[in-house]
Amino acid sequence: MTDKKAHLSVDGLEASIELPIYSGTIGPDVIDVTSLTSKGYFTYDPGFMSTGSCESKLTYIDGGKGVLLHGGYPIEELANKSDYLETCYLLLNGELPNAEQKKEFVDIITNHTMVHENIARFFRGFRADAHPMAIMCGVVGALSSFYHDSLDINDEEHRKISAHRLIAKMPTLAAMTYKHHVGQPFMYPNNKLSYSENFLHMMFGTPCDDPEVNPVLARAMDKIFLLHADHEQNASTSTVRLAGSSGANPFACIAAGIATLWGPAHGGANEAVLNMLEEIGTVDRIDEFVAKAKDKNDPFRLMGFGHRVYKNFDPRAKVMKETCDEVLTELGLENDPLLAIAKRLEQIALEDEYFIQKKLYPNVDFYSGIIMKAIGIPTDMFTVIFATGRTVGWIAHWHEMISNSYKIGRPRQLYKGYAPREFPPLEERK
Ligand code: SDX
């Protein structure tokens, strides 16, 4: 807290309204406007462009400098020196684990990867061509029907076991969603494998043939999960917080986050990027699509470009691009035509006045799809992978909110409807 104040002078009010200003560890100060309602005013900020919704210690983003920190550690450091489960531990506990803590945490997650056998029956109800995100919304929400032993959100142990179950089971459910899609039998988790090896085993292994997982692909998968782990108060995380503020159970809150992530403006962008690159088809059609993206009368946007916060490069995109080169080299796909289009599109866009002026840079979704496609993951599974990685961020924010004092989220509005009027009897209506 600080003793700095903002003084809001309002036409018609004799005295100005004094509003407290708070400073974070780093980053912009915030103006506390909670007293405005008592003065007869609401703030107005559609899309929350200028609104801080909460206090948090988990993640810090500086959009102007392209900085992303989890627990104070730069994302580049974590991506290159840590791994996904260490980052999960950091987001849940505020510190990186020591060797003993890491072993214990990895064992806990490993031993929660199986799902109740009844869940397999849910999948049989979905059509084979159901979108994987539609299935994930359903089955993750349904998890709450299995865990009545841990739904007291005010019990810290219940919160922890729910967080562990969700982090552990998301890869299993994601792989089951894929297997249902392709008509293959579900693969059980293998506790001898690492988190990301296990995911690729469940995705691409079959009862008839369960080859060794390529360590380069497992490392790339782990980096993709890690780069998607958390991102401050983005749309899906804000949804999870809002759902949690009503006291809803964590599985229902995560299902709400999955639903929000699905949109092409958010987590659905990675799928949209691949579809866009395939629609462009060849390098010589790039200019046509860049022109469409710049045309105000054309709703087309260059998917994978732009960000509400990053007005400079997205640090995750840089790591993702390096990982993309590693994976394609490992698989002998350096000449992947989609990669050629993506790299040329990035170069053209970064030199184009429109994109420079609007500060539109590649975001986390621009290269991730090319890696996932190279690994063999189908395009409509990309956002499921994003949701799997982001589950730790969602549940860490939920846990942080419930562990501290919070109120139910209930914004107000600027009302533009009718003023009170007489009710017309049916016979008098035109
Ligand atoms: C994610 O919030 C997060 O942290 C999200 C995320 C996370 O980890 O959780 O980082 C993940 O969602 C990444 C973003 C993925 N989405 C896309 O790649 C979809 C394409 N991008 C756009 O839809 C857009 O850039 C957004 C949604 C990402 C950001 O939109 P904003 O902040 O609301 O900005 P805006 O729509 O007001 O755009 C500002 C201007 C507009 O032009 P003007 O009205 O000022 O003339 O830039 C233009 C937009 O038309 N613009 C684009 C563009 N993105 C913005 N023009 C062409 N192509 C684009 N991609």
Coordinates of C-alpha atoms and ligand atoms in Angstrom, one line a residue:
M1 CA 0.0 0.0 0.0
T2 CA 1.2 3.6 -0.4
D3 CA 0.0 7.0 0.9
K4 CA -0.2 8.2 -2.7
K5 CA -3.7 9.4 -3.8
A6 CA -5.6 10.2 -7.0
H7 CA -8.0 13.1 -6.8
L8 CA -11.0 12.8 -9.1
S9 CA -12.8 16.0 -9.7
V10 CA -16.3 15.6 -11.1
D11 CA -18.5 18.3 -12.6
G12 CA -21.2 19.1 -10.2
L13 CA -19.4 17.7 -7.2
E14 CA -18.1 20.3 -4.7
A15 CA -15.1 18.3 -3.4
S16 CA -12.9 16.0 -5.5
I17 CA -13.0 12.3 -4.8
E18 CA -9.9 11.0 -3.1
L19 CA -8.8 7.5 -4.4
P20 CA -6.0 5.5 -2.8
I21 CA -3.1 4.4 -5.1
Y22 CA -1.3 1.1 -4.5
S23 CA 2.1 0.0 -5.8
G24 CA 3.0 -3.5 -6.8
T25 CA 6.5 -5.1 -6.4
I26 CA 7.1 -4.0 -10.0
G27 CA 4.8 -2.7 -12.7
P28 CA 2.2 0.0 -12.8
D29 CA 0.5 1.5 -9.7
V30 CA -3.2 0.9 -9.4
I31 CA -6.0 3.3 -8.4
D32 CA -8.5 1.9 -5.9
V33 CA -12.0 2.9 -7.2
T34 CA -14.0 0.8 -4.8
S35 CA -15.3 3.9 -3.0
L36 CA -16.9 5.3 -6.3
T37 CA -20.1 3.4 -5.9
S38 CA -20.8 5.2 -2.6
K39 CA -20.4 8.4 -4.5
G40 CA -23.0 7.3 -7.1
Y41 CA -20.6 6.3 -9.9
F42 CA -19.3 3.1 -11.5
T43 CA -16.1 2.9 -13.5
Y44 CA -16.7 1.9 -17.2
D45 CA -14.1 -0.3 -18.9
P46 CA -15.5 -2.8 -21.5
G47 CA -12.9 -5.6 -22.1
F48 CA -11.2 -4.5 -18.9
M49 CA -8.5 -2.7 -20.9
S50 CA -7.5 -0.6 -17.9
T51 CA -8.7 -2.7 -15.0
G52 CA -6.8 -4.7 -12.4
S53 CA -9.2 -7.4 -11.2
C54 CA -7.2 -8.7 -8.2
E55 CA -3.8 -8.8 -6.4
S56 CA -1.6 -11.8 -7.4
K57 CA 2.0 -13.0 -6.8
L58 CA 2.0 -15.7 -9.5
T59 CA 2.9 -14.1 -12.8
Y60 CA 4.1 -10.7 -14.0
I61 CA 4.0 -9.5 -17.6
D62 CA 5.6 -6.3 -19.0
G63 CA 4.0 -6.0 -22.4
G64 CA 6.2 -3.1 -23.5
K65 CA 9.5 -5.0 -22.7
G66 CA 8.3 -8.5 -23.7
V67 CA 8.9 -9.8 -20.1
L68 CA 7.1 -12.8 -18.6
L69 CA 8.0 -13.9 -15.0
H70 CA 6.6 -16.8 -13.0
G71 CA 7.5 -16.4 -9.3
G72 CA 10.1 -13.9 -10.5
Y73 CA 11.9 -16.2 -12.9
P74 CA 11.9 -15.2 -16.6
I75 CA 10.0 -17.6 -18.9
E76 CA 13.2 -18.1 -21.1
E77 CA 15.1 -19.4 -18.0
L78 CA 12.3 -21.7 -17.0
A79 CA 11.8 -23.0 -20.5
N80 CA 15.5 -23.7 -21.0
K81 CA 16.6 -24.8 -17.5
S82 CA 13.4 -26.1 -15.8
D83 CA 10.6 -28.4 -16.8
Y84 CA 6.8 -28.3 -16.7
L85 CA 6.3 -30.1 -13.3
E86 CA 8.9 -27.8 -11.6
T87 CA 7.0 -24.8 -13.0
C88 CA 3.7 -26.3 -11.7
Y89 CA 5.3 -26.6 -8.3
L90 CA 6.5 -23.0 -8.5
L91 CA 3.1 -21.7 -9.4
L92 CA 1.4 -23.7 -6.7
N93 CA 3.9 -23.0 -3.9
G94 CA 5.7 -19.8 -4.9
E95 CA 9.2 -21.4 -4.9
L96 CA 11.0 -23.9 -7.1
P97 CA 11.2 -27.3 -5.5
N98 CA 14.5 -28.7 -4.1
A99 CA 15.4 -32.2 -5.1
E100 CA 13.4 -33.9 -2.4
Q101 CA 10.3 -31.7 -2.9
K102 CA 10.6 -32.3 -6.7
K103 CA 10.7 -36.0 -6.3
E104 CA 7.7 -36.0 -3.9
F105 CA 5.7 -33.7 -6.2
V106 CA 6.5 -35.8 -9.4
D107 CA 5.4 -38.9 -7.5
I108 CA 2.2 -37.4 -6.4
I109 CA 1.3 -36.2 -9.9
T110 CA 2.4 -39.5 -11.5
N111 CA 0.2 -41.4 -9.1
H112 CA -2.9 -39.4 -9.9
T113 CA -2.7 -39.8 -13.7
M114 CA -5.4 -42.5 -14.0
V115 CA -9.1 -41.5 -14.3
H116 CA -12.1 -43.4 -12.9
E117 CA -13.0 -46.2 -15.4
N118 CA -16.6 -44.8 -15.6
I119 CA -15.2 -41.7 -17.4
A120 CA -14.3 -43.9 -20.4
R121 CA -18.0 -44.5 -20.8
F122 CA -18.7 -40.7 -21.1
F123 CA -16.5 -40.7 -24.3
R124 CA -18.7 -43.3 -25.9
G125 CA -21.6 -40.8 -25.9
F126 CA -19.8 -38.3 -28.1
R127 CA -19.8 -38.5 -31.9
A128 CA -16.4 -39.4 -33.3
D129 CA -16.3 -36.0 -35.1
A130 CA -17.1 -34.0 -31.9
H131 CA -14.7 -31.2 -31.5
P132 CA -12.1 -32.2 -28.8
M133 CA -12.7 -29.0 -26.9
A134 CA -16.4 -29.8 -26.7
I135 CA -15.5 -33.2 -25.1
M136 CA -13.0 -31.6 -22.7
C137 CA -15.6 -29.1 -21.5
G138 CA -17.8 -32.0 -20.6
V139 CA -15.5 -34.6 -19.1
V140 CA -13.5 -32.1 -17.0
G141 CA -16.7 -30.6 -15.5
A142 CA -17.9 -34.2 -14.9
L143 CA -14.7 -34.9 -12.8
S144 CA -16.5 -33.1 -9.9
S145 CA -19.0 -36.0 -9.8
F146 CA -16.2 -38.4 -8.7
Y147 CA -14.4 -36.5 -6.0
H148 CA -16.9 -35.7 -3.3
D149 CA -14.0 -36.4 -0.8
S150 CA -12.3 -33.1 -1.8
L151 CA -14.8 -30.5 -2.8
D152 CA -14.7 -28.3 0.4
I153 CA -13.0 -25.3 -1.2
N154 CA -12.2 -23.9 2.3
D155 CA -10.1 -26.9 3.2
E156 CA -6.5 -26.3 2.0
E157 CA -5.9 -30.0 1.7
H158 CA -9.0 -30.4 -0.5
R159 CA -7.7 -27.5 -2.7
K160 CA -4.3 -29.2 -3.0
I161 CA -5.6 -32.6 -3.9
S162 CA -7.9 -31.1 -6.5
A163 CA -5.0 -29.2 -8.0
H164 CA -2.9 -32.3 -8.1
R165 CA -5.7 -34.4 -9.6
L166 CA -6.4 -31.8 -12.3
I167 CA -2.7 -31.3 -13.3
A168 CA -2.3 -35.1 -13.4
K169 CA -5.4 -36.1 -15.2
M170 CA -5.6 -33.5 -17.9
P171 CA -3.0 -35.3 -20.2
T172 CA -4.9 -38.5 -19.7
L173 CA -8.3 -36.9 -20.6
A174 CA -6.7 -35.1 -23.6
A175 CA -5.2 -38.3 -24.9
M176 CA -8.5 -40.1 -24.4
T177 CA -10.2 -37.3 -26.4
Y178 CA -7.8 -37.9 -29.3
K179 CA -8.2 -41.7 -29.1
H180 CA -11.9 -41.4 -29.2
H181 CA -11.5 -39.1 -32.3
V182 CA -9.4 -41.6 -34.2
G183 CA -11.3 -44.7 -33.0
Q184 CA -8.4 -46.3 -31.2
P185 CA -8.4 -47.9 -27.7
F186 CA -7.6 -45.6 -24.7
M187 CA -4.0 -46.1 -23.4
Y188 CA -3.5 -46.2 -19.6
P189 CA -0.8 -43.9 -18.1
N190 CA 2.6 -45.5 -17.6
N191 CA 4.1 -44.4 -14.2
K192 CA 7.6 -45.2 -15.4
L193 CA 7.5 -42.3 -17.9
S194 CA 7.9 -38.5 -17.3
Y195 CA 4.8 -36.3 -17.5
S196 CA 5.3 -35.3 -21.2
E197 CA 6.7 -38.8 -22.3
N198 CA 3.5 -40.3 -20.7
F199 CA 1.3 -37.9 -22.6
L200 CA 2.9 -38.8 -26.0
H201 CA 2.7 -42.5 -25.0
M202 CA -1.1 -42.2 -24.3
M203 CA -1.6 -40.2 -27.5
F204 CA 0.4 -42.4 -30.0
G205 CA 0.9 -45.7 -28.3
T206 CA -1.5 -48.6 -29.0
P207 CA -2.0 -52.0 -27.3
C208 CA -0.3 -53.5 -30.3
D209 CA 2.6 -51.2 -30.6
D210 CA 4.0 -48.8 -27.9
P211 CA 7.3 -47.5 -29.2
E212 CA 9.8 -45.5 -27.1
V213 CA 8.9 -41.8 -27.0
N214 CA 11.5 -39.7 -28.9
P215 CA 13.2 -37.6 -26.2
V216 CA 13.4 -34.6 -28.4
L217 CA 9.7 -34.6 -29.0
A218 CA 9.0 -35.3 -25.3
R219 CA 11.2 -32.3 -24.4
A220 CA 9.4 -30.1 -27.0
M221 CA 6.0 -31.3 -25.6
D222 CA 7.2 -30.4 -22.1
K223 CA 8.2 -26.9 -23.3
I224 CA 4.9 -26.4 -25.0
F225 CA 3.1 -27.2 -21.7
L226 CA 5.5 -25.0 -19.8
L227 CA 5.1 -22.0 -22.1
H228 CA 1.3 -22.2 -21.8
A229 CA 1.3 -22.7 -18.0
D230 CA 0.1 -19.3 -16.9
H231 CA -0.3 -15.8 -18.2
E232 CA -1.7 -13.5 -15.5
Q233 CA -5.4 -12.4 -15.8
N234 CA -6.1 -13.5 -19.4
A235 CA -9.7 -14.2 -20.4
S236 CA -9.8 -17.9 -19.4
T237 CA -8.0 -17.3 -16.1
S238 CA -10.4 -14.4 -15.3
T239 CA -13.3 -16.8 -16.0
V240 CA -11.9 -19.3 -13.6
R241 CA -11.5 -16.6 -10.9
L242 CA -15.0 -15.4 -11.5
A243 CA -16.5 -18.9 -11.4
G244 CA -14.5 -19.6 -8.3
S245 CA -15.7 -16.4 -6.6
S246 CA -19.2 -17.9 -6.4
G247 CA -17.8 -20.9 -4.5
A248 CA -18.1 -23.4 -7.4
N249 CA -15.9 -26.5 -7.1
P250 CA -12.5 -26.4 -8.9
F251 CA -13.5 -28.9 -11.6
A252 CA -16.4 -26.8 -12.6
C253 CA -14.2 -23.7 -12.6
I254 CA -11.6 -25.3 -14.8
A255 CA -14.3 -26.5 -17.2
A256 CA -15.4 -22.8 -17.5
G257 CA -11.8 -21.9 -18.2
I258 CA -11.6 -24.5 -21.0
A259 CA -14.8 -23.1 -22.5
T260 CA -13.4 -19.6 -22.6
L261 CA -10.0 -20.7 -24.0
W262 CA -11.8 -22.3 -27.0
G263 CA -12.4 -19.0 -28.7
P264 CA -10.2 -18.1 -31.7
A265 CA -9.3 -14.8 -30.2
H266 CA -7.7 -16.7 -27.2
G267 CA -6.6 -20.3 -27.0
G268 CA -8.3 -21.3 -30.3
A269 CA -5.8 -19.1 -32.1
N270 CA -3.2 -22.0 -32.5
E271 CA -5.8 -24.1 -34.4
A272 CA -6.7 -21.0 -36.4
V273 CA -3.0 -20.3 -37.3
L274 CA -2.6 -23.7 -38.8
N275 CA -5.8 -23.4 -40.8
M276 CA -4.7 -19.9 -41.9
L277 CA -1.3 -21.2 -43.0
E278 CA -2.9 -24.0 -44.9
E279 CA -5.4 -21.6 -46.5
I280 CA -2.5 -19.3 -47.6
G281 CA -0.9 -22.5 -49.1
T282 CA 2.1 -20.9 -50.8
V283 CA 4.5 -18.1 -50.0
D284 CA 3.4 -16.1 -53.0
R285 CA -0.2 -15.7 -51.6
I286 CA 1.0 -14.1 -48.3
D287 CA 0.7 -10.5 -49.6
E288 CA -3.0 -11.2 -50.4
F289 CA -3.7 -12.3 -46.8
V290 CA -1.7 -9.5 -45.2
A291 CA -3.8 -7.1 -47.3
K292 CA -7.0 -8.7 -46.0
A293 CA -5.7 -8.4 -42.4
K294 CA -5.2 -4.7 -42.9
D295 CA -8.6 -4.1 -44.6
K296 CA -10.9 -2.6 -42.0
N297 CA -13.9 -3.9 -44.0
D298 CA -12.6 -7.5 -43.8
P299 CA -13.0 -9.3 -40.5
F300 CA -10.0 -11.5 -41.3
R301 CA -7.1 -11.1 -38.8
L302 CA -3.7 -12.6 -39.1
M303 CA -4.0 -15.4 -36.5
G304 CA -1.1 -15.7 -34.1
F305 CA -0.4 -12.0 -34.3
G306 CA -1.2 -9.3 -31.8
H307 CA -1.8 -9.4 -28.1
R308 CA -3.7 -7.3 -25.5
V309 CA -0.7 -6.9 -23.3
Y310 CA 2.5 -7.6 -25.5
K311 CA 3.0 -4.5 -27.6
N312 CA 6.5 -5.9 -28.2
F313 CA 7.5 -9.5 -28.9
D314 CA 5.9 -12.3 -26.9
P315 CA 8.8 -13.9 -25.1
R316 CA 7.1 -17.3 -25.4
A317 CA 7.0 -17.0 -29.2
K318 CA 10.8 -16.7 -29.3
V319 CA 11.3 -19.9 -27.3
M320 CA 8.5 -21.6 -29.3
K321 CA 10.3 -20.6 -32.6
E322 CA 13.6 -22.1 -31.3
T323 CA 11.8 -25.3 -30.3
C324 CA 10.1 -25.4 -33.7
D325 CA 13.5 -25.4 -35.5
E326 CA 14.8 -28.2 -33.1
V327 CA 11.8 -30.4 -33.7
L328 CA 11.6 -30.0 -37.4
T329 CA 15.4 -30.6 -37.7
E330 CA 15.0 -33.8 -35.5
L331 CA 12.3 -35.0 -37.8
G332 CA 14.0 -34.0 -41.0
L333 CA 11.2 -31.5 -41.8
E334 CA 13.4 -28.4 -42.0
N335 CA 11.8 -27.7 -45.4
D336 CA 8.2 -28.0 -44.0
P337 CA 6.2 -25.7 -46.4
L338 CA 4.0 -24.4 -43.6
L339 CA 7.2 -23.3 -41.7
A340 CA 8.4 -21.5 -44.8
I341 CA 5.1 -19.7 -45.1
A342 CA 5.1 -18.9 -41.3
K343 CA 8.7 -17.5 -41.4
R344 CA 8.0 -15.4 -44.5
L345 CA 4.7 -14.2 -43.1
E346 CA 6.4 -13.1 -39.9
Q347 CA 9.1 -11.3 -41.8
I348 CA 6.6 -9.5 -44.0
A349 CA 4.4 -8.5 -41.1
L350 CA 7.2 -7.3 -39.0
E351 CA 8.3 -5.0 -41.8
D352 CA 4.8 -3.8 -42.7
E353 CA 3.9 -0.3 -41.4
Y354 CA 0.3 -1.4 -40.3
F355 CA 1.7 -4.1 -38.0
I356 CA 4.5 -1.8 -36.8
Q357 CA 2.1 1.0 -36.0
K358 CA -0.4 -1.3 -34.3
K359 CA 2.4 -3.1 -32.5
L360 CA 1.3 -6.5 -33.7
Y361 CA 4.0 -9.3 -33.1
P362 CA 3.8 -13.0 -33.3
N363 CA 2.3 -14.4 -30.1
V364 CA 2.6 -17.8 -28.3
D365 CA 0.2 -19.4 -30.8
F366 CA 2.0 -18.5 -34.0
Y367 CA 4.7 -21.3 -33.9
S368 CA 3.2 -23.8 -31.5
G369 CA 0.8 -25.3 -34.1
I370 CA 3.7 -26.1 -36.5
I371 CA 5.5 -28.0 -33.7
M372 CA 2.3 -29.9 -32.7
K373 CA 1.5 -30.8 -36.3
A374 CA 5.1 -32.1 -36.8
I375 CA 4.7 -34.2 -33.6
G376 CA 1.6 -35.7 -35.2
I377 CA -1.1 -33.9 -33.1
P378 CA -4.1 -33.0 -35.3
T379 CA -5.0 -29.3 -35.6
D380 CA -8.3 -29.6 -33.7
M381 CA -6.4 -30.9 -30.7
F382 CA -4.1 -27.9 -30.4
T383 CA -6.3 -25.9 -28.0
V384 CA -6.7 -29.1 -25.9
I385 CA -2.9 -29.0 -25.5
F386 CA -3.1 -25.4 -24.6
A387 CA -5.8 -26.2 -22.0
T388 CA -3.7 -29.0 -20.6
G389 CA -0.7 -26.7 -20.1
R390 CA -2.8 -23.9 -18.7
T391 CA -4.6 -26.0 -16.1
V392 CA -1.9 -25.3 -13.6
G393 CA -2.2 -21.5 -14.1
W394 CA -6.0 -21.7 -13.8
I395 CA -5.9 -23.8 -10.6
A396 CA -3.0 -21.7 -9.1
H397 CA -5.0 -18.5 -9.5
W398 CA -8.1 -20.2 -8.1
H399 CA -6.2 -21.5 -5.1
E400 CA -4.6 -18.0 -4.6
M401 CA -8.0 -16.4 -4.6
I402 CA -9.7 -18.9 -2.3
S403 CA -6.7 -18.9 0.1
N404 CA -7.1 -15.1 0.6
S405 CA -10.1 -12.9 1.2
Y406 CA -12.3 -12.5 -1.8
K407 CA -15.8 -11.4 -2.8
I408 CA -18.1 -12.7 -5.5
G409 CA -17.3 -11.0 -8.8
R410 CA -20.3 -8.9 -9.8
P411 CA -19.5 -6.0 -12.2
R412 CA -22.2 -3.4 -13.0
Q413 CA -23.1 -1.7 -16.3
L414 CA -24.0 1.5 -18.2
Y415 CA -27.7 0.9 -18.8
K416 CA -29.0 2.1 -22.2
G417 CA -32.4 0.4 -22.2
Y418 CA -35.9 1.9 -21.6
A419 CA -36.7 4.0 -18.6
P420 CA -39.8 2.7 -16.6
R421 CA -43.0 2.7 -18.8
E422 CA -46.6 1.6 -18.7
F423 CA -47.4 -2.1 -19.4
P424 CA -49.6 -2.3 -22.6
P425 CA -52.4 -4.9 -22.5
L426 CA -52.1 -7.4 -25.4
E427 CA -55.0 -6.0 -27.3
E428 CA -53.4 -2.5 -27.3
R429 CA -50.1 -3.7 -28.7
K430 CA -49.4 -2.8 -32.4
Ligands
SDX1 C1 -3.7 -15.7 -26.4 O1 -4.4 -12.5 -22.8 C2 -3.6 -13.3 -22.9 O2 -2.6 -13.4 -22.2 C3 -3.8 -14.4 -23.9 C4 -2.7 -15.5 -24.1 C5 -2.6 -16.3 -22.9 O3 -1.5 -16.9 -22.8 O4 -3.5 -16.5 -22.1 O5 -1.5 -14.8 -24.4 C6 -3.1 -16.4 -25.3 O6 -4.9 -15.6 -26.5 C7 -2.8 -15.1 -27.4 C8 -3.6 -14.2 -28.5 C9 -4.1 -15.3 -29.6 N1 -5.1 -14.6 -30.5 C10 -4.8 -14.4 -31.8 O7 -3.7 -14.6 -32.3 C11 -5.9 -13.9 -32.6 C12 -5.5 -12.7 -33.5 N2 -5.2 -11.6 -32.6 C13 -6.3 -10.6 -32.4 O8 -7.6 -11.2 -32.4 C14 -5.9 -9.6 -31.3 O9 -4.6 -9.2 -31.5 C15 -6.1 -10.0 -29.8 C16 -7.5 -10.6 -29.5 C17 -5.1 -11.0 -29.5 C18 -5.9 -8.7 -29.0 O10 -6.9 -7.9 -29.3 P1 -7.0 -6.4 -28.5 O11 -6.0 -6.3 -27.5 O12 -8.5 -6.3 -28.1 O13 -6.6 -5.5 -29.7 P2 -7.7 -4.9 -30.8 O14 -8.5 -6.1 -31.2 O15 -8.3 -3.7 -30.2 O16 -6.7 -4.6 -31.9 C19 -6.0 -3.3 -31.9 C20 -5.9 -3.0 -33.4 C21 -7.2 -3.1 -34.2 O17 -7.2 -2.2 -35.2 P3 -8.0 -0.7 -35.0 O18 -9.4 -1.1 -34.5 O19 -7.2 0.0 -33.9 O20 -7.9 -0.1 -36.3 O21 -5.0 -3.9 -34.1 C22 -5.8 -4.7 -35.1 C23 -7.3 -4.5 -34.8 O22 -8.0 -4.5 -35.9 N3 -5.4 -6.1 -34.9 C24 -5.1 -6.9 -35.9 C25 -4.8 -8.1 -35.3 N4 -4.8 -8.0 -34.0 C26 -5.2 -6.7 -33.7 N5 -5.2 -6.7 -37.3 C27 -4.8 -7.8 -38.0 N6 -4.4 -9.0 -37.5 C28 -4.4 -9.2 -36.2 N7 -4.0 -10.4 -35.7

